[in-house]
CSV table of C-alpha atoms in Angstrom, one decimal:
chain,number,residue,atom,x,y,z
C,470,UNK,CA,124.5,-30.6,134.7
C,471,UNK,CA,122.6,-33.2,135.2
C,472,UNK,CA,121.6,-35.6,138.2
C,473,UNK,CA,123.4,-38.0,139.8
C,474,UNK,CA,121.8,-40.5,142.4
C,475,UNK,CA,123.4,-43.1,144.3
C,476,UNK,CA,121.9,-45.5,146.9
C,477,UNK,CA,124.4,-47.2,149.8
C,478,UNK,CA,124.5,-48.0,153.2
C,479,UNK,CA,125.7,-45.7,156.2
C,480,UNK,CA,125.5,-46.6,160.1
C,481,UNK,CA,122.1,-48.7,159.5
C,482,UNK,CA,120.7,-46.4,156.7
C,483,UNK,CA,119.6,-46.9,153.1
C,484,UNK,CA,120.9,-43.5,151.9
C,485,UNK,CA,120.2,-42.2,147.9
C,486,UNK,CA,123.1,-39.2,147.6
C,487,UNK,CA,121.4,-36.8,145.2
C,488,UNK,CA,124.2,-34.8,143.1
C,489,UNK,CA,123.2,-31.8,140.8
C,490,UNK,CA,119.9,-30.6,139.6
C,491,UNK,CA,117.0,-32.2,140.9
C,492,UNK,CA,114.0,-30.4,138.8
C,493,UNK,CA,111.4,-31.0,136.3
C,494,UNK,CA,114.0,-32.6,133.6
C,495,UNK,CA,115.5,-34.6,136.2
C,496,UNK,CA,112.3,-36.0,137.8
C,497,UNK,CA,111.6,-39.5,135.4
C,498,UNK,CA,115.2,-39.8,136.8
C,499,UNK,CA,115.0,-38.7,140.2
C,500,UNK,CA,111.3,-40.7,140.4
C,501,UNK,CA,113.3,-44.3,139.3
C,502,UNK,CA,116.4,-43.6,141.5
C,503,UNK,CA,113.5,-43.2,144.6
C,504,UNK,CA,111.4,-45.8,143.9
C,505,UNK,CA,114.2,-48.4,143.0
C,506,UNK,CA,115.6,-47.6,146.7
C,507,UNK,CA,112.6,-47.8,147.9
C,508,UNK,CA,112.3,-51.6,146.6
C,509,UNK,CA,115.9,-52.7,147.6
C,510,UNK,CA,115.9,-51.2,151.1
C,511,UNK,CA,117.7,-53.4,153.3
C,512,UNK,CA,117.0,-51.3,156.5
C,513,UNK,CA,114.4,-49.7,158.0
C,514,UNK,CA,115.6,-46.4,157.3
C,515,UNK,CA,115.8,-44.5,153.7
C,516,UNK,CA,117.5,-41.2,153.9
C,517,UNK,CA,118.0,-38.6,150.8
C,518,UNK,CA,121.1,-36.9,151.3
C,519,UNK,CA,120.8,-33.6,149.1
C,520,UNK,CA,124.2,-32.2,150.0
C,521,UNK,CA,125.8,-32.6,146.7
C,522,UNK,CA,122.0,-31.3,145.0
C,523,UNK,CA,122.9,-27.6,143.5
C,524,UNK,CA,118.9,-27.1,143.1
C,525,UNK,CA,115.5,-28.8,144.6
C,526,UNK,CA,112.5,-27.4,142.5
C,527,UNK,CA,108.9,-28.1,143.5
C,528,UNK,CA,108.7,-30.9,141.4
C,529,UNK,CA,111.5,-32.7,143.1
C,530,UNK,CA,110.0,-31.8,146.6
C,531,UNK,CA,106.9,-33.1,145.6
C,532,UNK,CA,108.6,-36.7,144.8
C,533,UNK,CA,110.4,-36.5,148.2
C,534,UNK,CA,107.2,-36.0,150.2
C,535,UNK,CA,105.4,-38.7,148.0
C,536,UNK,CA,108.5,-40.9,149.0
C,537,UNK,CA,108.2,-40.1,152.6
C,538,UNK,CA,104.4,-40.7,152.5
C,539,UNK,CA,105.2,-44.4,151.0
C,540,UNK,CA,107.7,-45.2,153.5
C,541,UNK,CA,105.5,-43.9,156.4
C,542,UNK,CA,102.9,-46.3,154.7
C,543,UNK,CA,105.2,-49.2,154.9
C,544,UNK,CA,106.4,-48.3,158.7
C,545,UNK,CA,110.0,-47.1,157.5
C,546,UNK,CA,111.8,-44.1,158.6
C,547,UNK,CA,112.2,-41.3,155.9
C,548,UNK,CA,114.6,-38.1,156.5
C,549,UNK,CA,116.6,-35.7,154.3
C,550,UNK,CA,119.7,-34.5,154.9
C,551,UNK,CA,120.2,-30.9,153.8
C,552,UNK,CA,123.1,-28.8,155.4
C,553,UNK,CA,123.9,-26.8,152.9
C,554,UNK,CA,122.4,-23.2,153.6
C,555,UNK,CA,120.5,-22.7,150.4
C,556,UNK,CA,119.2,-26.2,150.4
C,557,UNK,CA,118.3,-25.8,154.2
C,558,UNK,CA,116.6,-22.6,153.3
C,559,UNK,CA,114.5,-24.4,150.4
C,560,UNK,CA,113.3,-27.0,152.3
C,561,UNK,CA,112.1,-24.7,155.2
C,562,UNK,CA,110.5,-21.7,153.1
C,563,UNK,CA,108.4,-24.5,151.6
C,564,UNK,CA,108.0,-25.7,155.0
C,565,UNK,CA,109.1,-29.6,154.1
C,566,UNK,CA,110.8,-29.3,157.3
C,567,UNK,CA,107.5,-29.4,158.9
C,568,UNK,CA,106.4,-32.6,157.3
C,569,UNK,CA,109.5,-35.0,157.1
C,570,UNK,CA,112.6,-35.1,159.2
C,571,UNK,CA,115.6,-32.7,158.0
C,572,UNK,CA,118.3,-32.8,159.7
C,573,UNK,CA,122.6,-31.6,159.0
C,574,UNK,CA,123.9,-35.2,158.4
C,575,UNK,CA,123.4,-38.9,158.2
C,576,UNK,CA,124.4,-39.7,161.7
């Protein structure tokens, strides 16, 4: 399964929704999608929605943290949505939830 990334707006937030496997093979695509979304930002808030992601490996986590840093440097709020137990546990195990806001829904 490939990674699909879509950018849309929900409730005053720019949202990048990931669907599929976010791993080393998908890293260039993920980096491009995150960079494009940050460049096209129309709000002061970027949320990466991982609810349809089936795998989020260390490379993808690194790209998410890099994006969070770029957002922080620009004064943009950054959060990750992870309501599926597998992905939420992965973010907790890697302590991502101590670095960025991880929540269970966009709203």
